[in-house]
mmCIF file of N, CA, C and O in Angstrom:
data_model
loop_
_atom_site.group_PDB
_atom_site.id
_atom_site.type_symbol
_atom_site.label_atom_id
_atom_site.label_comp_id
_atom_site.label_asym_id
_atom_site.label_seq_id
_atom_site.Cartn_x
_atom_site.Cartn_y
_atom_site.Cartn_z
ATOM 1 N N UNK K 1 -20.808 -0.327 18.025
ATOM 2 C CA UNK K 1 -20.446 0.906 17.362
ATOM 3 C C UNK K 1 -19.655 0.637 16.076
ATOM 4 O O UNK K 1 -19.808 1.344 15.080
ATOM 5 N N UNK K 2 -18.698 -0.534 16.124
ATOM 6 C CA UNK K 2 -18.027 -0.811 14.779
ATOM 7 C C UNK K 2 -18.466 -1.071 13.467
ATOM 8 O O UNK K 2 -17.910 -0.905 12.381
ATOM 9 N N UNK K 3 -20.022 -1.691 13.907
ATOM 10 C CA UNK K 3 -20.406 -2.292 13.131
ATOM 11 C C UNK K 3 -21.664 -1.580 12.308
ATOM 12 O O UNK K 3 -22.309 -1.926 11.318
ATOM 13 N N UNK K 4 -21.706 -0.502 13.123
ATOM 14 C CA UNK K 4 -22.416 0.406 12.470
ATOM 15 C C UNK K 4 -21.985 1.110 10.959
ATOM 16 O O UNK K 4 -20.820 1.429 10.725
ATOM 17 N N UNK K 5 -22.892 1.268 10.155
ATOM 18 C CA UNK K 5 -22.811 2.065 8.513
ATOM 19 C C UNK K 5 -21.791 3.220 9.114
ATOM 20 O O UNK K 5 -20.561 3.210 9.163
ATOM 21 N N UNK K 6 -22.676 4.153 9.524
ATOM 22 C CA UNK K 6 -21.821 5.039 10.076
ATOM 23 C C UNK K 6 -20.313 5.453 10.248
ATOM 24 O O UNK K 6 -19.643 6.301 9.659
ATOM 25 N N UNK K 7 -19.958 4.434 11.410
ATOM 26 C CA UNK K 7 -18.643 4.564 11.785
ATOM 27 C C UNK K 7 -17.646 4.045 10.370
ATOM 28 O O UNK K 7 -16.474 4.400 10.251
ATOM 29 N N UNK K 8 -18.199 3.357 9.593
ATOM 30 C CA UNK K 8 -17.038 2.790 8.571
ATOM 31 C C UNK K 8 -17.719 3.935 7.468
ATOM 32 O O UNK K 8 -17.269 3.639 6.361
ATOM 33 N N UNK K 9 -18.446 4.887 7.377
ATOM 34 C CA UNK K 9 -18.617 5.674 6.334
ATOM 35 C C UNK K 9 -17.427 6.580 6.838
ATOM 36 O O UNK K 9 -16.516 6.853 6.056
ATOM 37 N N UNK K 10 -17.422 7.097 8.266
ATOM 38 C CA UNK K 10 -16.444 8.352 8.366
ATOM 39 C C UNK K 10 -15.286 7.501 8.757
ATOM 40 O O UNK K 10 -14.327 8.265 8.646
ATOM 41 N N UNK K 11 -14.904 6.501 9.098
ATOM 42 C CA UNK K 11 -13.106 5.935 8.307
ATOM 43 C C UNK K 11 -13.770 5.907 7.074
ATOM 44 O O UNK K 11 -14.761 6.439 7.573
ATOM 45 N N UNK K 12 -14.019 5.795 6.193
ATOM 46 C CA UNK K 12 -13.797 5.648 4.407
ATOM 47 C C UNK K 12 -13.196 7.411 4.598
ATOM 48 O O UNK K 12 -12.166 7.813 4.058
ATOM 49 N N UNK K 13 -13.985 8.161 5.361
ATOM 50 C CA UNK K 13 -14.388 9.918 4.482
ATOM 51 C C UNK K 13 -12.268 9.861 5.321
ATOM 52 O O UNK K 13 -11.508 10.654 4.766
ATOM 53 N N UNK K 14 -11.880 9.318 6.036
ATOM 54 C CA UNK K 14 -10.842 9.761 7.121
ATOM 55 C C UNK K 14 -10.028 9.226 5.895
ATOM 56 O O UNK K 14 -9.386 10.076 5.277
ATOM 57 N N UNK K 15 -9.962 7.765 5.408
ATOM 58 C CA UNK K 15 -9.095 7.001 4.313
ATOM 59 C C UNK K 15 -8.925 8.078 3.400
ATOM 60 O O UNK K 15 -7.844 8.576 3.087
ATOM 61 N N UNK K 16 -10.078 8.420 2.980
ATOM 62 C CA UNK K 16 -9.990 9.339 1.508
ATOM 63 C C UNK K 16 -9.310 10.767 1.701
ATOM 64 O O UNK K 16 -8.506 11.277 0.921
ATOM 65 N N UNK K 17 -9.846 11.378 3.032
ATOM 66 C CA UNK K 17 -9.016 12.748 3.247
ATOM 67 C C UNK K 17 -7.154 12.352 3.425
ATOM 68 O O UNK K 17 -6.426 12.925 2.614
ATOM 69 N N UNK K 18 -6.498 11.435 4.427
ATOM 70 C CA UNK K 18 -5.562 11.132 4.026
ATOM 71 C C UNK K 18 -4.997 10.920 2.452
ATOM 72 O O UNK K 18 -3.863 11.240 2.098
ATOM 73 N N UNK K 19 -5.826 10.430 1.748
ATOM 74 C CA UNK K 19 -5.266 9.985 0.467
ATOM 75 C C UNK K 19 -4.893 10.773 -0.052
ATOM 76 O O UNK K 19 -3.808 10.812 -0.632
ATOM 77 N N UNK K 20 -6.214 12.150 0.067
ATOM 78 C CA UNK K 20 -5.887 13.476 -0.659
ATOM 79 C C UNK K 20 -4.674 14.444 -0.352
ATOM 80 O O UNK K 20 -4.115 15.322 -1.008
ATOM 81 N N UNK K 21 -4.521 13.995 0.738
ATOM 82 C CA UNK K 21 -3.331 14.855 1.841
ATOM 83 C C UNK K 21 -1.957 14.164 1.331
ATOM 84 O O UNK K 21 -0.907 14.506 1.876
ATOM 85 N N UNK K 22 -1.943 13.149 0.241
ATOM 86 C CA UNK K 22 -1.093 12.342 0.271
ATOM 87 C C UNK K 22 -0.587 12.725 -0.527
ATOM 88 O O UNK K 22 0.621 12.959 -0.475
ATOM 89 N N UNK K 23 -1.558 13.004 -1.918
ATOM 90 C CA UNK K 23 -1.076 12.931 -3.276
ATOM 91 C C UNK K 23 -0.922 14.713 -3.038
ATOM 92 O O UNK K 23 -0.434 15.484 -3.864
ATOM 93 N N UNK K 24 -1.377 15.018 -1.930
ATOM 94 C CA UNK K 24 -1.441 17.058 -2.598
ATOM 95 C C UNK K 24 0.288 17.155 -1.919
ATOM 96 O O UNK K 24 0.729 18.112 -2.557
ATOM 97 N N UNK K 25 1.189 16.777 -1.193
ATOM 98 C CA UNK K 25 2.195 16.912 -0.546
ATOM 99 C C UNK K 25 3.277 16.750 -2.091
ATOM 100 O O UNK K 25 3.450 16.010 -3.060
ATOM 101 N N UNK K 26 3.851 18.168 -1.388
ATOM 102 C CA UNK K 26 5.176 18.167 -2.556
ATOM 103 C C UNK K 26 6.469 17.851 -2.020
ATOM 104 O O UNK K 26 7.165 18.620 -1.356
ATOM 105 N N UNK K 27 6.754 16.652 -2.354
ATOM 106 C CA UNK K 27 7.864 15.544 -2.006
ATOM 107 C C UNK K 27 9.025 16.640 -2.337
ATOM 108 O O UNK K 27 9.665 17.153 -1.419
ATOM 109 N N UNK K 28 9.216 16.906 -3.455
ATOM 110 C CA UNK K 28 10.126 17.769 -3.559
ATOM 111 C C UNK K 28 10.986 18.793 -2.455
ATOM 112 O O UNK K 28 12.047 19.415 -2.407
ATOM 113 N N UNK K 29 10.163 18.609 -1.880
ATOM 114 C CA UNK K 29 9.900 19.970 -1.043
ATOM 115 C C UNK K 29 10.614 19.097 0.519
ATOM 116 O O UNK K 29 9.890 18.922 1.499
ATOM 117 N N UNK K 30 11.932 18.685 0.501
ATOM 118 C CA UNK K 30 12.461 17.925 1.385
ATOM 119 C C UNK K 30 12.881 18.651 2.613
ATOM 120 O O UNK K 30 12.974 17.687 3.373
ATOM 121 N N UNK K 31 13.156 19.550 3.236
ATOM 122 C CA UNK K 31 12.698 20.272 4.254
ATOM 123 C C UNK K 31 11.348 21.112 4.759
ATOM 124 O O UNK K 31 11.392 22.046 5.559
ATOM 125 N N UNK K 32 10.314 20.665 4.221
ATOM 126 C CA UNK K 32 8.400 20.705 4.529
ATOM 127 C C UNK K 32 8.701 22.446 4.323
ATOM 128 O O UNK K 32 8.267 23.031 5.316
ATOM 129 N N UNK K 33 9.075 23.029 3.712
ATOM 130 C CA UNK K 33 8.927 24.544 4.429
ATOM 131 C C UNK K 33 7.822 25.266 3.837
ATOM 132 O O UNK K 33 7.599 26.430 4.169
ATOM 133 N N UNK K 34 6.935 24.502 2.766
ATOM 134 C CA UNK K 34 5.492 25.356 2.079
ATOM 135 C C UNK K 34 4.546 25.363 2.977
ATOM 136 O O UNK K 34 4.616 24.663 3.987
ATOM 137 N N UNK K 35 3.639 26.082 2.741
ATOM 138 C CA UNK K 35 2.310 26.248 3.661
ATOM 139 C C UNK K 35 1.645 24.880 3.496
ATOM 140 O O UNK K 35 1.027 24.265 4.365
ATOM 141 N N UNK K 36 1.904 24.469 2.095
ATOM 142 C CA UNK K 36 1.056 22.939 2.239
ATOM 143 C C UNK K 36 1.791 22.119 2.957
ATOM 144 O O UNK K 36 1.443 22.149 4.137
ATOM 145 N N UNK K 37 2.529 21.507 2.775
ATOM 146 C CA UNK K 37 3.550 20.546 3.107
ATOM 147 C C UNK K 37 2.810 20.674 4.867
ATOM 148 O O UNK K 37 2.174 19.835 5.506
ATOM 149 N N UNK K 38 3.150 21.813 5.159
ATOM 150 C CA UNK K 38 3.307 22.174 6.651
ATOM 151 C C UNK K 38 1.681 21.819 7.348
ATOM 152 O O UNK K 38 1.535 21.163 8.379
ATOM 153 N N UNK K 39 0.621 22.371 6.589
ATOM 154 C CA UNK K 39 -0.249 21.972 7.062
ATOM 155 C C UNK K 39 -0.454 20.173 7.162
ATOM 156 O O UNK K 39 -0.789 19.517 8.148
ATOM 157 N N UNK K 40 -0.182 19.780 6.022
ATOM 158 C CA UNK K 40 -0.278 18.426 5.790
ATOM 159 C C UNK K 40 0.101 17.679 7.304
ATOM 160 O O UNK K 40 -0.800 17.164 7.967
ATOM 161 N N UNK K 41 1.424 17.680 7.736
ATOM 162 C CA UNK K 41 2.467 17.766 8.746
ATOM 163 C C UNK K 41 1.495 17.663 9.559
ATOM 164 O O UNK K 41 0.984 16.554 9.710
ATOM 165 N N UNK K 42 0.926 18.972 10.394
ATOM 166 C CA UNK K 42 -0.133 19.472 11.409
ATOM 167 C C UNK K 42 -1.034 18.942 11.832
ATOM 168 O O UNK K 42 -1.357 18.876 13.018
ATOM 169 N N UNK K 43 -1.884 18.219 10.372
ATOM 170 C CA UNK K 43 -2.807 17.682 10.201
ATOM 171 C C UNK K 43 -2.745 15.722 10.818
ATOM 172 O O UNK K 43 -3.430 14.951 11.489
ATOM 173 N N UNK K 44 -1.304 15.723 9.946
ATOM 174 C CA UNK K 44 -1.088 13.788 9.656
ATOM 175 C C UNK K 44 -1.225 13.496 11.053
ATOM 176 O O UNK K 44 -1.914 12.478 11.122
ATOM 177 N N UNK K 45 -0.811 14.011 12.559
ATOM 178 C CA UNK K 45 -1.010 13.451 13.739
ATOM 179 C C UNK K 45 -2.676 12.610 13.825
ATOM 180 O O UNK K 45 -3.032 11.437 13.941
ATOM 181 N N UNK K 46 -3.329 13.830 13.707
ATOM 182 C CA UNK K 46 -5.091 13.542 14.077
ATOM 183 C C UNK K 46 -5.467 12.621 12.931
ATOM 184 O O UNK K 46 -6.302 11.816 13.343
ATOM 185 N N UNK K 47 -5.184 12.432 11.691
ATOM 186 C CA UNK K 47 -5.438 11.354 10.938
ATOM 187 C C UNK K 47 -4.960 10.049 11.704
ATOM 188 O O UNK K 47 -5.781 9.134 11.772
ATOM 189 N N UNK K 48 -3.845 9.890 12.227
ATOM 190 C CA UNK K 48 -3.390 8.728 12.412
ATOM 191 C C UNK K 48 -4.250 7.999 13.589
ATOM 192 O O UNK K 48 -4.776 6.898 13.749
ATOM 193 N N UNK K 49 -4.115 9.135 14.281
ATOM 194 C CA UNK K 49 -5.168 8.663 16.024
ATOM 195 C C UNK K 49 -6.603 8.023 15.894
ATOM 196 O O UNK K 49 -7.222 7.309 16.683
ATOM 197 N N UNK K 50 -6.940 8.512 14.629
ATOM 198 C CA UNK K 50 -8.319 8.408 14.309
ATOM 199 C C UNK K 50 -8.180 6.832 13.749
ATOM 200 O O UNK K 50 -8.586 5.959 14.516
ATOM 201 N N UNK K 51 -7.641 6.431 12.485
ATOM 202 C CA UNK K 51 -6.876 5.450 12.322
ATOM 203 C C UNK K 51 -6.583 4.309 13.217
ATOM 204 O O UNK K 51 -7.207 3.250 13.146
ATOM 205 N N UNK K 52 -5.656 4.526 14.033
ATOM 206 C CA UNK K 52 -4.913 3.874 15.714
ATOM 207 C C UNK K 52 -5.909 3.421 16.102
ATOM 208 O O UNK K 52 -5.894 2.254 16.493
ATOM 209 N N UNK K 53 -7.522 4.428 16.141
ATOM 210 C CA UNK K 53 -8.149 4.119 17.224
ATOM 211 C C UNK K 53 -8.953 2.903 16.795
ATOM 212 O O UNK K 53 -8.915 1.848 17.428
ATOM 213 N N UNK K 54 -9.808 3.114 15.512
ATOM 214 C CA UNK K 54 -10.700 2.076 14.886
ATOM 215 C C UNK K 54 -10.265 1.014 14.545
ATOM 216 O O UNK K 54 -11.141 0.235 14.171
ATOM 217 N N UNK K 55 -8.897 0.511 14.502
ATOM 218 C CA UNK K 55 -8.438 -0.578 14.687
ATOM 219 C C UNK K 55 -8.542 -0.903 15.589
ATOM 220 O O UNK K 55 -9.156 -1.971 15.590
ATOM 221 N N UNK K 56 -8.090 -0.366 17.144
ATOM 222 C CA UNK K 56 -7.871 -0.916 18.594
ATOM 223 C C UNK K 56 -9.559 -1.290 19.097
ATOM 224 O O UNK K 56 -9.966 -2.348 19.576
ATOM 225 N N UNK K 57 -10.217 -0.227 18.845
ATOM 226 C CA UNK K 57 -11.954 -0.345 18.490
ATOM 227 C C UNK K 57 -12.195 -1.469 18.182
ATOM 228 O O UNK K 57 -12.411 -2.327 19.037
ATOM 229 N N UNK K 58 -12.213 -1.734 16.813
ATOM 230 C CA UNK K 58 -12.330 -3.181 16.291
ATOM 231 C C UNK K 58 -11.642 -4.392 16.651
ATOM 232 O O UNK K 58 -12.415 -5.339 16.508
ATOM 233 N N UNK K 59 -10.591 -4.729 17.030
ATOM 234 C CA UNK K 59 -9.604 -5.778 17.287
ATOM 235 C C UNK K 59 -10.503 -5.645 19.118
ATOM 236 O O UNK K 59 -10.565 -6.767 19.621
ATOM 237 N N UNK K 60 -10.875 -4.970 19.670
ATOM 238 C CA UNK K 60 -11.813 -5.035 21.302
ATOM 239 C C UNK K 60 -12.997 -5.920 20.870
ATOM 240 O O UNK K 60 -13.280 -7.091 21.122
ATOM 241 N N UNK K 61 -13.493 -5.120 20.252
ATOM 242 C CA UNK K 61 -15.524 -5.475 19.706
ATOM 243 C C UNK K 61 -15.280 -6.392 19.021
ATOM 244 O O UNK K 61 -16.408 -6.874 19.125
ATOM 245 N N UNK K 62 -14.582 -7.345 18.146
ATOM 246 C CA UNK K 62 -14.366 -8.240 17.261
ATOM 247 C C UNK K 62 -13.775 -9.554 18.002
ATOM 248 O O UNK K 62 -14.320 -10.658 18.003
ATOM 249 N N UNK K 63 -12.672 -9.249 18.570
ATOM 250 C CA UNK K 63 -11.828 -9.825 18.968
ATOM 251 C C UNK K 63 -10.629 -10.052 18.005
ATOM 252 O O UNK K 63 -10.857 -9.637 16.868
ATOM 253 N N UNK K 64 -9.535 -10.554 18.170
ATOM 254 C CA UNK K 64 -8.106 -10.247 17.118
ATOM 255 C C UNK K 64 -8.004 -11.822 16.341
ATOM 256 O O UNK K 64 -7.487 -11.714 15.229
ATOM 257 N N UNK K 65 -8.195 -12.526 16.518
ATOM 258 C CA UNK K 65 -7.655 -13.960 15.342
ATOM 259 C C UNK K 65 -8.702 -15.156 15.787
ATOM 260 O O UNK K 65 -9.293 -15.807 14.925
ATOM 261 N N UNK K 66 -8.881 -15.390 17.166
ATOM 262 C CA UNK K 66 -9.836 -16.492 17.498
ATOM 263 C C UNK K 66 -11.050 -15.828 17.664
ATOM 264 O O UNK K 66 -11.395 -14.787 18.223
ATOM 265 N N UNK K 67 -11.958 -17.266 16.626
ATOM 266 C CA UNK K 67 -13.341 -17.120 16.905
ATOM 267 C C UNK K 67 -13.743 -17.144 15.583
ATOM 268 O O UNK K 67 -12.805 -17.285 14.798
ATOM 269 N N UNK K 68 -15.236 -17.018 14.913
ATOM 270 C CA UNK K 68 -15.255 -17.175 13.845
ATOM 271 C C UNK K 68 -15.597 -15.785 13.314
ATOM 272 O O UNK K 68 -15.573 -15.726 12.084
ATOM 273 N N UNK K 69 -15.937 -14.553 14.002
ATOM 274 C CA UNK K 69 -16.121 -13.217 13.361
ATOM 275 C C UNK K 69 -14.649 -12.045 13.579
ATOM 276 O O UNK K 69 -14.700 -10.879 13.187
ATOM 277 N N UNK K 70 -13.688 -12.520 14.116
ATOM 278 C CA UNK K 70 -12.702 -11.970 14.317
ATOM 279 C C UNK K 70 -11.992 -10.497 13.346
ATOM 280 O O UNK K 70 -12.332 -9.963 12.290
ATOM 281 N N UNK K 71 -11.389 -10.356 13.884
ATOM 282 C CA UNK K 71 -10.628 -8.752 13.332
ATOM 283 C C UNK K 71 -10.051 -9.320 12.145
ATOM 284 O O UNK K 71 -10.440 -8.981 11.027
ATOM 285 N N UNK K 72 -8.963 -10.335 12.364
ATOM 286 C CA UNK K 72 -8.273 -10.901 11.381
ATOM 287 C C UNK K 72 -8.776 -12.234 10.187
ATOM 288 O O UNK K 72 -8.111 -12.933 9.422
ATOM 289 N N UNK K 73 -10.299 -12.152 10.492
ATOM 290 C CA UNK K 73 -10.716 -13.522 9.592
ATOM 291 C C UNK K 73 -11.209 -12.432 8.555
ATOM 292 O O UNK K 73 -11.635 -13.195 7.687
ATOM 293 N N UNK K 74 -11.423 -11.237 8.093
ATOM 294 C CA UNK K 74 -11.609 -10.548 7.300
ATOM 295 C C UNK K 74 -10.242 -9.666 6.358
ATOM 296 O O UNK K 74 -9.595 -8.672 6.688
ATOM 297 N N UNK K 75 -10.194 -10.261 5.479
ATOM 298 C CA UNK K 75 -9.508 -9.836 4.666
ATOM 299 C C UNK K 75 -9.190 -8.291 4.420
ATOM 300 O O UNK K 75 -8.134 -7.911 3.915
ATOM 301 N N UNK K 76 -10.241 -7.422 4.839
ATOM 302 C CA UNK K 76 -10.066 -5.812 4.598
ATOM 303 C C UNK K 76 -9.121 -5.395 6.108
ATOM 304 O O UNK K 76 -8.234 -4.544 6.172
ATOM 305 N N UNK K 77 -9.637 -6.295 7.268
ATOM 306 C CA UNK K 77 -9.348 -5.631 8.051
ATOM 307 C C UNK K 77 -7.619 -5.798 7.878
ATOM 308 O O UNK K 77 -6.859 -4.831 7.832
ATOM 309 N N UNK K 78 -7.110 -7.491 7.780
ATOM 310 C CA UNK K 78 -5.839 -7.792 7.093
ATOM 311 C C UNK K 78 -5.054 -6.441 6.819
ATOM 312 O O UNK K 78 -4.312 -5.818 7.578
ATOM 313 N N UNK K 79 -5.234 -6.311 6.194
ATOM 314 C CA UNK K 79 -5.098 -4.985 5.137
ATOM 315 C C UNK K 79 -4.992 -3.763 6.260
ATOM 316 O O UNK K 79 -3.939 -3.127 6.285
ATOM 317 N N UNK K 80 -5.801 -3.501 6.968
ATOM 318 C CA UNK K 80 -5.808 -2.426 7.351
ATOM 319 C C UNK K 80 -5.060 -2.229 8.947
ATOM 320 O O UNK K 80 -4.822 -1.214 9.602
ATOM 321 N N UNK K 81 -4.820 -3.690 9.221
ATOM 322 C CA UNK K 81 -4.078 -4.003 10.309
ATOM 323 C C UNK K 81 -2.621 -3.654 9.668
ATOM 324 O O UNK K 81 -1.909 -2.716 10.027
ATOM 325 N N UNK K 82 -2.349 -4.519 8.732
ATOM 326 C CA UNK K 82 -1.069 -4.118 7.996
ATOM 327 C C UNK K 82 -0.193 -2.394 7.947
ATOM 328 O O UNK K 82 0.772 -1.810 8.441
ATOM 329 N N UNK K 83 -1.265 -2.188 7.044
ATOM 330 C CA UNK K 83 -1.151 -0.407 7.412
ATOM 331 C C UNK K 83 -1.098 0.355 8.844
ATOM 332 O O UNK K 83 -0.463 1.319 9.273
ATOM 333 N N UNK K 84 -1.704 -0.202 9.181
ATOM 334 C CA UNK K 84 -1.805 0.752 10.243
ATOM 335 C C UNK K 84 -0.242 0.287 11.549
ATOM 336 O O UNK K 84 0.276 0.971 12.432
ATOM 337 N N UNK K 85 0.034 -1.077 11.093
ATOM 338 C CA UNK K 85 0.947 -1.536 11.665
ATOM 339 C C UNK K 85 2.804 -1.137 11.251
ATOM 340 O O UNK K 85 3.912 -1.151 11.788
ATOM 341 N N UNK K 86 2.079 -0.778 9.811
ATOM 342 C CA UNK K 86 3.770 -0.165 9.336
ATOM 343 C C UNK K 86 3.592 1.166 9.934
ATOM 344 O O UNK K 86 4.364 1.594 10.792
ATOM 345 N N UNK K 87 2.516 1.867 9.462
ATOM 346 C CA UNK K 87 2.435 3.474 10.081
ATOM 347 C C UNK K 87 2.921 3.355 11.668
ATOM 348 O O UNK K 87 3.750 4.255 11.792
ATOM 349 N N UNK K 88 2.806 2.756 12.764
ATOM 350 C CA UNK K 88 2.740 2.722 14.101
ATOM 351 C C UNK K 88 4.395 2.527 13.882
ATOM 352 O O UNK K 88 5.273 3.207 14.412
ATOM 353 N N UNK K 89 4.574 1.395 12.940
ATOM 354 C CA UNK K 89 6.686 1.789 13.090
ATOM 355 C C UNK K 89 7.306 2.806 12.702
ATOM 356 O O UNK K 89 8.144 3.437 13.346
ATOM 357 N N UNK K 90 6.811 3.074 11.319
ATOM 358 C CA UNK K 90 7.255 4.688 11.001
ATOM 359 C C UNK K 90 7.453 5.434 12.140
ATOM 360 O O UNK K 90 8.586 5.710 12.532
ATOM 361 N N UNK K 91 6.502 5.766 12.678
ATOM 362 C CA UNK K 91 6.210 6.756 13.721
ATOM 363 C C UNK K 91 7.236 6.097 14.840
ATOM 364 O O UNK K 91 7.696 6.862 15.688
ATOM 365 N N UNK K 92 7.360 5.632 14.849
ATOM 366 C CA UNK K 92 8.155 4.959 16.298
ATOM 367 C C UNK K 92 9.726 5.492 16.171
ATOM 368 O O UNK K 92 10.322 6.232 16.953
ATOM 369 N N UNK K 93 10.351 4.708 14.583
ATOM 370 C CA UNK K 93 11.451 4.985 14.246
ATOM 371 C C UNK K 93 11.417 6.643 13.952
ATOM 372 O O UNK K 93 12.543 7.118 13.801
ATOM 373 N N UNK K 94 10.574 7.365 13.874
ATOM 374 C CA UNK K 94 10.702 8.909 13.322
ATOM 375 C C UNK K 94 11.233 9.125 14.930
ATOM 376 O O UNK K 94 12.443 9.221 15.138
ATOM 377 N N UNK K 95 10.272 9.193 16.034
ATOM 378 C CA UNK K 95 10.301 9.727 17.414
ATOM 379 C C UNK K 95 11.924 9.017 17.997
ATOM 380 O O UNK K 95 12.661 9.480 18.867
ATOM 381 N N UNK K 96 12.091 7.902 17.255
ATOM 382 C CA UNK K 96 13.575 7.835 17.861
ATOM 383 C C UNK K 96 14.862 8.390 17.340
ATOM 384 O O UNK K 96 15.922 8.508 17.955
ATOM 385 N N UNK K 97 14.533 8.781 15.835
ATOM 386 C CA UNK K 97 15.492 9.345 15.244
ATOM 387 C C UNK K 97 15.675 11.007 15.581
ATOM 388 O O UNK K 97 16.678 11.720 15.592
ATOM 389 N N UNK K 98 14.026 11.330 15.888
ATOM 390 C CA UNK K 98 14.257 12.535 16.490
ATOM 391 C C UNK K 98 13.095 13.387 15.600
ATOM 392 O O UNK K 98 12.324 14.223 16.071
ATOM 393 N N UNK K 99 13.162 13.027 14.433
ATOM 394 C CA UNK K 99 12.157 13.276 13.305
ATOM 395 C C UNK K 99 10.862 14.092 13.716
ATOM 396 O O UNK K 99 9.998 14.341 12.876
#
């Protein structure tokens, strides 16, 4: 399934809708209280899961560092392990701060 066109067309369409969700958020706006902000908010959970998942997906079907087709012998995934690995602390430190 990972390796299908498919599945990496809708993470690209998931990458790009985050992106847009990224740059449309008004920072300014430090207690979220606009309709955008708020949807954004609503929204960022189900982006992330989706995210969470196609990594955990891939690092299964791939395998994580040993072997010669691995999760981590690809440079994009690098990258996307990274991300997805700061996002998973964010989130960790938010839920403990209370956030």
């Amino acid at each position: 399934m990972v390796t299908r066109p498919a599945f990496n067309y809708f993470i690209l369409l998931v990458i790009l809708v985050n992106s847009i969700m990224m740059g449309a958020r008004d920072y300014q706006d430090s207690g979220n209280k606009t309709a955008r902000n708020q949807a954004i908010i609503k929204f960022e959970p189900y982006i992330n899961v989706i995210i969470y998942t196609e990594c955990v997906l891939k690092i299964l079907a791939m395998g994580f560092v040993l072997g010669k087709g691995s999760y981590l012998r690809d440079g994009w995934n690098v990258l996307d392990f990274l991300v997805v690995s700061s996002s998973v602390v964010t989130a960790v430190q938010a839920m403990i701060s209370g956030n």
